[in-house]
Coordinates of C-alpha atoms in Angstrom, one line a residue:
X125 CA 328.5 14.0 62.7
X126 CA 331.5 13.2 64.9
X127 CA 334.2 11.4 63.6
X128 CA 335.6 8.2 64.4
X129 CA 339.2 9.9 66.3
X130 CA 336.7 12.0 68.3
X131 CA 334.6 9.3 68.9
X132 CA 337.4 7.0 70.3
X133 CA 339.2 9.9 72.2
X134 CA 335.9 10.7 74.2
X135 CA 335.0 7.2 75.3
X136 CA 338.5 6.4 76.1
X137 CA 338.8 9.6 78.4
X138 CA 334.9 9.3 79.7
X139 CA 336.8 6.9 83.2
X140 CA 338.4 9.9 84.1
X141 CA 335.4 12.2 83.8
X142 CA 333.6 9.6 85.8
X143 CA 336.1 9.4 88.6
X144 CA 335.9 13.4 89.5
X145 CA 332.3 12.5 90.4
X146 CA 329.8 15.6 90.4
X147 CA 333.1 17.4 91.6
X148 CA 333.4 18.1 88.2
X149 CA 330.0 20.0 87.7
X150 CA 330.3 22.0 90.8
X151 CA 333.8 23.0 90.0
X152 CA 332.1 24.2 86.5
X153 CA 329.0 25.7 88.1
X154 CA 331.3 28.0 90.7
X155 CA 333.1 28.8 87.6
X156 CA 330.4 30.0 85.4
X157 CA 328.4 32.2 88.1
X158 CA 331.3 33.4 89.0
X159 CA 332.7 34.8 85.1
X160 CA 328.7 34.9 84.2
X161 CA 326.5 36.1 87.6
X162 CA 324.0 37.4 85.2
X163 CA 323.0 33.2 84.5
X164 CA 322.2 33.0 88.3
X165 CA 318.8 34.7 86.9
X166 CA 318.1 31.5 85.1
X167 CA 319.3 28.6 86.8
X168 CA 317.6 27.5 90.1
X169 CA 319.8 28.2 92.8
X170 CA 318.7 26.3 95.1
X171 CA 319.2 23.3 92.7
X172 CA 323.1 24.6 93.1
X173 CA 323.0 24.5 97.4
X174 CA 321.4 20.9 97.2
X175 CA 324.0 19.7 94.7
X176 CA 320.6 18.3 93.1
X177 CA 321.9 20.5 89.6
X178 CA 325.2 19.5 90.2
X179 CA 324.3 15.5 90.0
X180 CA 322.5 16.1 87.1
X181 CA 324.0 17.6 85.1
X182 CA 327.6 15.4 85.7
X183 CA 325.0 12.4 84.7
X184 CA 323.6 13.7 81.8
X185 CA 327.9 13.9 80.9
X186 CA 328.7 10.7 81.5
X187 CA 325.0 9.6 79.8
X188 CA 326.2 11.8 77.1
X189 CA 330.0 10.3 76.1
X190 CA 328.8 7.2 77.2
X191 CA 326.3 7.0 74.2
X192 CA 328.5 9.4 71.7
X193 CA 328.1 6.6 69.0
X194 CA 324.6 5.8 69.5
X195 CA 322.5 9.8 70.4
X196 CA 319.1 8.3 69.5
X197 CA 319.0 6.4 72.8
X198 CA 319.6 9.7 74.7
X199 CA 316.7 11.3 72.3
X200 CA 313.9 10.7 75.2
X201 CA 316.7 12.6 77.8
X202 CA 316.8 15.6 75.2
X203 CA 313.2 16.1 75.1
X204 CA 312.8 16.7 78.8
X205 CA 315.8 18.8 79.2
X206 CA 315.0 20.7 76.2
X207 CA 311.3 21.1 77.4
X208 CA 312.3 22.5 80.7
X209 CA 314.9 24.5 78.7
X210 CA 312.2 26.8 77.0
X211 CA 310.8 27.2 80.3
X212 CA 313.7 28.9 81.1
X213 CA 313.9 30.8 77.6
X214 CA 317.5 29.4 76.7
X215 CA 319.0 30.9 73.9
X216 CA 321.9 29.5 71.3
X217 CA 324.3 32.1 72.5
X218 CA 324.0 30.7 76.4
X219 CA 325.2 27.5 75.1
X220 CA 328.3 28.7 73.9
X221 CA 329.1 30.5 77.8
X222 CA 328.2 26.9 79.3
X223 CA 330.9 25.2 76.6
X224 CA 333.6 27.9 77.2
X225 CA 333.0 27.1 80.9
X226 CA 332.9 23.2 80.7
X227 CA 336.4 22.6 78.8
X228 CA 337.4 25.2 81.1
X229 CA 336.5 23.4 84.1
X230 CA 338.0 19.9 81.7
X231 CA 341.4 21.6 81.4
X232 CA 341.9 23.3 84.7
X233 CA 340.9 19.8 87.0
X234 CA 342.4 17.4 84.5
X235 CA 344.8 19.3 82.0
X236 CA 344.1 16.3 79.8
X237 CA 345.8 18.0 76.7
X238 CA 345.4 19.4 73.5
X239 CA 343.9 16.9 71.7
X240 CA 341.2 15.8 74.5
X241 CA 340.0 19.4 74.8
X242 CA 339.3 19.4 71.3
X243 CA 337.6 16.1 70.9
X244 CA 335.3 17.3 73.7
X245 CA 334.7 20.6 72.2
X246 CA 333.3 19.1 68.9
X247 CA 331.4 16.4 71.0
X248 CA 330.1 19.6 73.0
X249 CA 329.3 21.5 69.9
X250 CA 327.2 18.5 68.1
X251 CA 325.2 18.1 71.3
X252 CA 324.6 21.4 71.6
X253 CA 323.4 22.1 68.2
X254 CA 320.6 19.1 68.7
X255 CA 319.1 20.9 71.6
X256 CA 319.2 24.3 69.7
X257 CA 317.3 22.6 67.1
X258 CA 315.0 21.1 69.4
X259 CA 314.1 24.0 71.5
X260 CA 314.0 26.0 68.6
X261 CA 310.8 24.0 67.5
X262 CA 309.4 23.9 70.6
X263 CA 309.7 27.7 71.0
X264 CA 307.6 27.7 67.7
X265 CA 305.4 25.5 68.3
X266 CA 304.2 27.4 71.7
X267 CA 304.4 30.9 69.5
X268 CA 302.3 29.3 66.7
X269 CA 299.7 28.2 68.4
X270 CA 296.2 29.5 69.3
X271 CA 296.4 31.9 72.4
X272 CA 300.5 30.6 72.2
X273 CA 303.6 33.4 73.0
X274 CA 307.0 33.2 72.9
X275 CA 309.5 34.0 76.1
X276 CA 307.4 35.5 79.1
X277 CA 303.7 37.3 79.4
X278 CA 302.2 38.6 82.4
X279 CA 299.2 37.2 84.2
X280 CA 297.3 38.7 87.2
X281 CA 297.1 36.7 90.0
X282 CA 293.4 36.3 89.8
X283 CA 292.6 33.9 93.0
X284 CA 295.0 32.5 95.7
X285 CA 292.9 29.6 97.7
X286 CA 293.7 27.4 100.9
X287 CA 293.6 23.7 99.8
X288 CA 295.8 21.7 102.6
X289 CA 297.2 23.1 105.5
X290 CA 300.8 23.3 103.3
X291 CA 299.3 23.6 99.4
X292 CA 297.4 26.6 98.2
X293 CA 296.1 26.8 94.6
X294 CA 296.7 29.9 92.6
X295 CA 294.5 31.0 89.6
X296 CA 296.4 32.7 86.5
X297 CA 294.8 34.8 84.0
X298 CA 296.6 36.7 80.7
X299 CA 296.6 40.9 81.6
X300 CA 296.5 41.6 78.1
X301 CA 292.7 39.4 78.1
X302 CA 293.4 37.1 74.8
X303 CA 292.8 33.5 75.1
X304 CA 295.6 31.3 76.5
X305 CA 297.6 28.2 74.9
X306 CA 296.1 24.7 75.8
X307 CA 298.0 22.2 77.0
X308 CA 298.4 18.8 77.9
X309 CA 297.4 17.1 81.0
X310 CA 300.7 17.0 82.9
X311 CA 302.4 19.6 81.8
X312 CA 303.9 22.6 83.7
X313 CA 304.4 26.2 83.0
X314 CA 307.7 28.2 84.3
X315 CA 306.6 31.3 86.8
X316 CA 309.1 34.3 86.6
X317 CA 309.7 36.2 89.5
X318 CA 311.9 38.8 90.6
X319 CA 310.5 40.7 93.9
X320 CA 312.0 42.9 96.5
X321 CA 314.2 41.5 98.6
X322 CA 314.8 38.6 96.0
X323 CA 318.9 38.1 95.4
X324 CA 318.2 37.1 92.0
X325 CA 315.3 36.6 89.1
X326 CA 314.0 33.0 90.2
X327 CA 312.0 30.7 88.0
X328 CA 309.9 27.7 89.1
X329 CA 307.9 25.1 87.1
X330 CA 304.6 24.4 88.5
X331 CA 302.4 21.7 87.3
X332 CA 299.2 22.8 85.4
X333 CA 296.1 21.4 88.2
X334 CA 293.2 21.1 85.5
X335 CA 292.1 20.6 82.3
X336 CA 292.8 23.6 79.4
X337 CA 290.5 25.8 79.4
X338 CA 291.7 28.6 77.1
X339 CA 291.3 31.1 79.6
X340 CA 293.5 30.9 82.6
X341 CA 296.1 28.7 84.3
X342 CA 295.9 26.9 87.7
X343 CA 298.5 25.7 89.5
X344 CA 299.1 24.5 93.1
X345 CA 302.2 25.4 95.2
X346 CA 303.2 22.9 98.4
X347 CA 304.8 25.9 101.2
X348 CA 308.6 25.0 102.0
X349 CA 310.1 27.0 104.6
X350 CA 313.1 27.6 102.6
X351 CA 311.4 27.9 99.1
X352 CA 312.0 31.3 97.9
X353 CA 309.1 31.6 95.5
X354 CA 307.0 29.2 96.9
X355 CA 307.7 31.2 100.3
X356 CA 306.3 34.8 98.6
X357 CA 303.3 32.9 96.8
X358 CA 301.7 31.6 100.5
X359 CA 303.0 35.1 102.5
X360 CA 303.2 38.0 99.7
X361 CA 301.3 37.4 96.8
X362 CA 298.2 38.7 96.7
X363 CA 294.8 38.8 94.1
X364 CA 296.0 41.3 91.4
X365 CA 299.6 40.9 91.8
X366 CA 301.6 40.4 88.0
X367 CA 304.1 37.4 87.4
X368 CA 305.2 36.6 84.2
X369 CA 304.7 33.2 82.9
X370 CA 306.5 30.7 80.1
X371 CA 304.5 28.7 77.9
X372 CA 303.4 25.6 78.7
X373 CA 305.8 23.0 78.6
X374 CA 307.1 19.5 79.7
X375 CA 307.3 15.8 77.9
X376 CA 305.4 14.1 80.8
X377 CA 301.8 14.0 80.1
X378 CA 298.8 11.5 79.4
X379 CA 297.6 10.2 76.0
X380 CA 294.8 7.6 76.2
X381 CA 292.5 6.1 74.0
X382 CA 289.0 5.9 75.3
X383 CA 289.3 2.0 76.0
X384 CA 293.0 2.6 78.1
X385 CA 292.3 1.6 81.7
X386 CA 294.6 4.2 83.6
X387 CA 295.7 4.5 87.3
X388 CA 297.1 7.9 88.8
X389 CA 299.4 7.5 91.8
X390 CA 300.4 10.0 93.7
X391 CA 301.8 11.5 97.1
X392 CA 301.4 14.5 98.5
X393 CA 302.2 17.8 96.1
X394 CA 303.0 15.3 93.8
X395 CA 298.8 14.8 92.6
X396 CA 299.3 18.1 90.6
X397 CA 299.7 16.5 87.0
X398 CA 297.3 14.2 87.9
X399 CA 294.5 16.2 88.8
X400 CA 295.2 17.7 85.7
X401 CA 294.6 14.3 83.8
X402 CA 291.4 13.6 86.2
X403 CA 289.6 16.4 84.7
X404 CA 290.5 15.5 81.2
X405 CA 289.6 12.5 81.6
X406 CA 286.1 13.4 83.4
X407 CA 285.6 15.8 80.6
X408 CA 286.1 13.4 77.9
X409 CA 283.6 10.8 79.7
X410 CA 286.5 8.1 79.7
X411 CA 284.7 4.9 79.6
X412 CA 288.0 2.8 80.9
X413 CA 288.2 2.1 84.0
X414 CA 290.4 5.2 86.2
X415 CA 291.8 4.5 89.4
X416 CA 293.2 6.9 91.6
X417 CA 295.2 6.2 94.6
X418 CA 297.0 8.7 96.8
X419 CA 298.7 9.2 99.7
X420 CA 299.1 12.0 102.5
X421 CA 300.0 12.2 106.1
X422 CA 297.0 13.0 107.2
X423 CA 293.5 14.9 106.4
X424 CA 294.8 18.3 107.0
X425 CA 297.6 17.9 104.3
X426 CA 295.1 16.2 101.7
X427 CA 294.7 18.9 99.5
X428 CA 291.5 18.9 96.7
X429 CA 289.7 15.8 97.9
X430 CA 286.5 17.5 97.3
X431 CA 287.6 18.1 93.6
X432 CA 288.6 14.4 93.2
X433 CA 285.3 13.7 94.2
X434 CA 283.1 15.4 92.0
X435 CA 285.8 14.7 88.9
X436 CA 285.7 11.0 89.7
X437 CA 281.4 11.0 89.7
X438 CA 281.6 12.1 86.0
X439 CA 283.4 9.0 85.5
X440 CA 281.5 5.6 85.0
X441 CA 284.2 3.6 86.0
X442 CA 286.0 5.2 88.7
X443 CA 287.7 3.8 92.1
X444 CA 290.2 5.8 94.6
X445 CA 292.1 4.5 97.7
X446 CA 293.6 7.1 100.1
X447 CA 296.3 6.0 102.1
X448 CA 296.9 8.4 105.9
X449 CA 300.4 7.7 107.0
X450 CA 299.9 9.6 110.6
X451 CA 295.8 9.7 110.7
X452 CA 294.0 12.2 113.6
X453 CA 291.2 10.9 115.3
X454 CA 288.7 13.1 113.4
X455 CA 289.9 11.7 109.6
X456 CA 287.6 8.6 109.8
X457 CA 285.8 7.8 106.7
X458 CA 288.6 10.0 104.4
X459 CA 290.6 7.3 104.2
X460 CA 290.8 3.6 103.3
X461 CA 294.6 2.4 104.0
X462 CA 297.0 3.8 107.1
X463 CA 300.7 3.8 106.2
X464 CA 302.8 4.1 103.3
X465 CA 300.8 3.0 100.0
X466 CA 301.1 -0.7 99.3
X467 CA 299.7 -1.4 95.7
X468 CA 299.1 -5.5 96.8
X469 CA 295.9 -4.0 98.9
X470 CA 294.4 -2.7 95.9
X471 CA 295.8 -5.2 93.4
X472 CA 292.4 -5.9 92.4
X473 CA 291.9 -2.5 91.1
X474 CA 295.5 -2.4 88.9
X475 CA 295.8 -5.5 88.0
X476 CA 294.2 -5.3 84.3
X477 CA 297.2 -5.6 81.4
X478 CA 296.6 -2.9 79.2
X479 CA 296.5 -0.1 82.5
X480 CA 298.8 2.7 81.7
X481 CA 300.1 4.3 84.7
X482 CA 300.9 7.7 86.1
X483 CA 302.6 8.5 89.5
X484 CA 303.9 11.5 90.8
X485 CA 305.4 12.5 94.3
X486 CA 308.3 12.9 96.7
X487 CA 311.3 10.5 94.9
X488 CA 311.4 7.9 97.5
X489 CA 307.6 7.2 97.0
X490 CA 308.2 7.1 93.8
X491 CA 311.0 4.6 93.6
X492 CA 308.8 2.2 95.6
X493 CA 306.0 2.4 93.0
X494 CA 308.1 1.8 90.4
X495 CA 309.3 -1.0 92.7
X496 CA 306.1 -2.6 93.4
X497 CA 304.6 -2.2 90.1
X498 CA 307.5 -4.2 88.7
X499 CA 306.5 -6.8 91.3
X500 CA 303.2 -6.6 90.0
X501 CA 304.2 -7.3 87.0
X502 CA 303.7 -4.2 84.8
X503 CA 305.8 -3.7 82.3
X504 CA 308.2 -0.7 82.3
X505 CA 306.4 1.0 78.9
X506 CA 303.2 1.2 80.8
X507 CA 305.1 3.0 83.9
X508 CA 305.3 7.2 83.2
X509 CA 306.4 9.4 86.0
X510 CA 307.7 13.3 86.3
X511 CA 310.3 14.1 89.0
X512 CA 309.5 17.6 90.3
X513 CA 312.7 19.8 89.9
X514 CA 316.0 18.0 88.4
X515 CA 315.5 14.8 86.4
X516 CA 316.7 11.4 87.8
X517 CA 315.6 8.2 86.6
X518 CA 313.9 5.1 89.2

């Protein structure tokens, strides 16, 4: 526990962290790859060259001090940075580089003094024993349980198959041939790679695409021409090639009871988790109404509609809606809706109180569902989304 000097001290300098904006971050990022280049094999570097990392992390700061008196409201922040931490395979000792680096980076832009330095070092030291804690039982829990590991193990590459113009799917299995952890729908697991011709280890989170099988792994990977992993999975990889693989992971999933109506809403790559709950939810026999509604720029680009298909027609009580933003002339009949999705033409279909829902996608789609959703009237605890690669909220 912090006490009440340290307390006071860190709220009462917090305005002048907030004022260096994420200037502060990427001053303490350049400084940390710079005294530690071996950490450049763990973060996502091209996280760094967006300056996505950079605003997250200088939020999660201000969050942080903000709340120094109060942590448990920060507890639901913690679990999703601690989950995607084990992905990554932090260890306690890497916290203490990234606090040796962070009052560095304090002191050298703000020289605030003695006494600040110290206040934030406790404040540092308390926060990061809570996510040592946590990640410690999350790294135990994925050892402990059946077909579970700890840190990385190598999968084949067992299938690598077209399903959009831009998104292929890529089948995982274990090389040593023992059964695999399950998971829940929407979750990810972290893919390690380090290749020829790669500057440094890189490590990606890749949403799990169907139900837990015990087997293998599934994912699906959009192509960006800059993605360095996602580049050497649609050019290089091949059937038989070895990557290593985290265990499952991620606080983002679905838990229904058998009479939860549920809508998934998604946008392009963004359907990943969602398939995942489809076929959980076809498996189960959900007898709730399940709704899914998608969007896509056109046919080409609509990856898996086949699977929705025959997922959906194991479910009694199951409507979709496909929205085409730029149709061709041969998509007639795969869609229902052109343009951007607009919840009011299918408010018939959401409009039930106790609907939980799901959405997934590029983060401007996903701040206008949030946005009409609240218009709808759906309370905020029925609204559960995952932003693919640094976490910001709607």
């Amino acid at each position: 526990m912090l006490d009440a000097q340290t307390i006071k001290t860190i709220k009462a300098t917090l305005p002048v962290i907030q004022q260096t904006g994420p200037d502060l971050t990427a001053y303490f990022y350049n400084r940390m790859f710079h005294h530690n280049p071996e950490l450049k094999d763990i973060f996502n570097m091209s996280n760094q060259r967006n300056g996505n990392q950079r605003e997250a992390l200088f939020n999660a700061i201000c969050a942080y001090a903000a709340n120094i008196d109060n942590l448990a409201v920060l507890l639901p922040a913690v679990e999703k940075i601690a989950q995607k931490h084990t992905s990554f395979a932090i260890r306690p000792d890497q916290y203490q580089i990234v606090g040796t680096h962070l009052l560095a980076t304090i002191e050298e832009m703000l020289n605030p003094g003695d006494e600040v330095l110290a206040a934030w070092g406790k404040a540092y030291q308390v926060l990061a024993g809570v996510f040592i804690q946590r990640e410690e039982e999350i790294y135990q829990h994925g050892e402990h349980q059946p077909g579970g590991w700890r840190g990385t193990r190598a999968f084949r590459i067992a299938q690598i198959q077209p399903q959009s113009s831009v998104i292929k799917s890529v089948e995982l299995q274990p090389v040593d041939g023992l059964p695999v952890s399950a998971y829940q729908p929407g979750q990810y697991i972290a893919v390690w790679l380090k290749e020829a011709g790669f500057s440094n280890q890189e490590i990606r989170q890749y949403s799990l695409t169907r139900a837990a099988d015990g087997r293998s792994y599934r994912i699906a990977v959009k192509h960006e021409s800059q993605g360095t992993v996602s580049n050497w999975l649609h050019q290089h990889a091949r059937a038989g090639d070895t990557v290593h693989l985290a265990p499952p992971a991620g606080d983002f999933f679905m838990q229904a009871l058998p009479d939860t109506p549920i809508a998934l809403i998604s946008a392009g790559i963004g359907q990943t988790p969602m398939l995942a709950m489809l076929h959980s939810l076809a498996n189960e026999k959900h007898g709730a109404p399940v709704v899914w509604l998608h969007a896509a720029k056109n046919g080409a680009s609509d990856a898996f509609s086949d699977e929705v298909s025959e997922a959906g027609g194991r479910l009694t009580r199951f409507e979709k809606a496909i929205w085409y933003s730029q149709p061709a002339a041969d998509d007639r009949g795969r869609y229902q809706h052109q343009g951007h999705m607009r919840l009011l033409e299918v408010e018939g279909l959401i409009s039930g109180p106790a609907m939980q829902f799901y959405f997934c996608g590029p983060l401007g789609f996903m701040q206008s569902i949030a946005q009409q959703l609240s218009e709808l009237g759906i309370d905020a605890s029925h609204m559960h989304y995952e932003v693919f690669g640094p976490h910001k909220v709607l």
